[in-house]
Amino acid sequence: MQPEKVYSVALTSYLATGGDGFTAFKNGTKQVEGPPLLDSFSPISFNQAEVLPRRK
């Protein structure tokens, strides 16, 4: 990474608010909050028996 560049990241609210010591994320700009993580994955993980294709 280069200090003079601007980067976009996607992460959980836990990390965005400084969880696990990742306090640098708290200083981010243009923060956008999305749906809770569980809401994002529940249609996939709870409504389908298989998420990934089977390997041959």
mmCIF file of C-alpha atoms in Angstrom:
data_model
loop_
_atom_site.group_PDB
_atom_site.id
_atom_site.type_symbol
_atom_site.label_atom_id
_atom_site.label_comp_id
_atom_site.label_asym_id
_atom_site.label_seq_id
_atom_site.Cartn_x
_atom_site.Cartn_y
_atom_site.Cartn_z
ATOM 1 C CA MET A 1 0.000 0.000 0.000
ATOM 2 C CA GLN A 2 1.091 3.538 -0.666
ATOM 3 C CA PRO A 3 0.345 6.246 1.928
ATOM 4 C CA GLU A 4 -0.534 8.883 -0.680
ATOM 5 C CA LYS A 5 -3.211 6.726 -2.354
ATOM 6 C CA VAL A 6 -6.864 6.413 -1.369
ATOM 7 C CA TYR A 7 -8.248 2.903 -0.948
ATOM 8 C CA SER A 8 -11.781 1.558 -0.581
ATOM 9 C CA VAL A 9 -12.454 -1.351 1.747
ATOM 10 C CA ALA A 10 -15.465 -3.404 2.777
ATOM 11 C CA LEU A 11 -15.577 -4.777 6.284
ATOM 12 C CA THR A 12 -17.879 -5.639 9.135
ATOM 13 C CA SER A 13 -19.115 -2.969 11.507
ATOM 14 C CA TYR A 14 -17.145 -4.691 14.267
ATOM 15 C CA LEU A 15 -13.843 -3.942 12.542
ATOM 16 C CA ALA A 16 -15.002 -0.541 11.275
ATOM 17 C CA THR A 17 -15.595 0.610 14.845
ATOM 18 C CA GLY A 18 -12.184 -0.521 16.092
ATOM 19 C CA GLY A 19 -12.816 -4.123 17.050
ATOM 20 C CA ASP A 20 -9.763 -6.377 17.468
ATOM 21 C CA GLY A 21 -7.571 -3.295 17.675
ATOM 22 C CA PHE A 22 -8.148 -2.107 14.092
ATOM 23 C CA THR A 23 -8.549 1.500 15.201
ATOM 24 C CA ALA A 24 -7.304 2.992 11.901
ATOM 25 C CA PHE A 25 -10.627 2.156 10.282
ATOM 26 C CA LYS A 26 -12.419 4.492 12.691
ATOM 27 C CA ASN A 27 -10.687 7.431 10.949
ATOM 28 C CA GLY A 28 -12.002 6.502 7.510
ATOM 29 C CA THR A 29 -13.914 8.980 5.393
ATOM 30 C CA LYS A 30 -17.063 8.469 3.339
ATOM 31 C CA GLN A 31 -18.205 5.606 5.535
ATOM 32 C CA VAL A 32 -21.314 3.872 4.244
ATOM 33 C CA GLU A 33 -23.281 1.454 6.383
ATOM 34 C CA GLY A 34 -24.937 -1.514 4.760
ATOM 35 C CA PRO A 35 -27.213 -4.246 6.032
ATOM 36 C CA PRO A 36 -26.170 -6.338 9.036
ATOM 37 C CA LEU A 37 -23.850 -9.177 8.059
ATOM 38 C CA LEU A 38 -26.341 -11.864 9.068
ATOM 39 C CA ASP A 39 -29.026 -10.287 6.879
ATOM 40 C CA SER A 40 -26.636 -10.291 3.939
ATOM 41 C CA PHE A 41 -25.885 -14.000 4.135
ATOM 42 C CA SER A 42 -29.046 -15.515 5.562
ATOM 43 C CA PRO A 43 -30.872 -16.004 2.232
ATOM 44 C CA ILE A 44 -27.916 -17.978 0.921
ATOM 45 C CA SER A 45 -26.945 -19.969 3.963
ATOM 46 C CA PHE A 46 -30.381 -20.716 5.396
ATOM 47 C CA ASN A 47 -32.453 -21.237 2.258
ATOM 48 C CA GLN A 48 -30.109 -23.374 0.192
ATOM 49 C CA ALA A 49 -28.779 -26.776 1.036
ATOM 50 C CA GLU A 50 -25.538 -26.172 -0.846
ATOM 51 C CA VAL A 51 -23.692 -22.907 -1.376
ATOM 52 C CA LEU A 52 -20.669 -23.988 -3.410
ATOM 53 C CA PRO A 53 -20.702 -26.389 -6.353
ATOM 54 C CA ARG A 54 -19.470 -29.864 -5.628
ATOM 55 C CA ARG A 55 -15.935 -30.646 -6.676
ATOM 56 C CA LYS A 56 -15.419 -33.550 -9.029
#
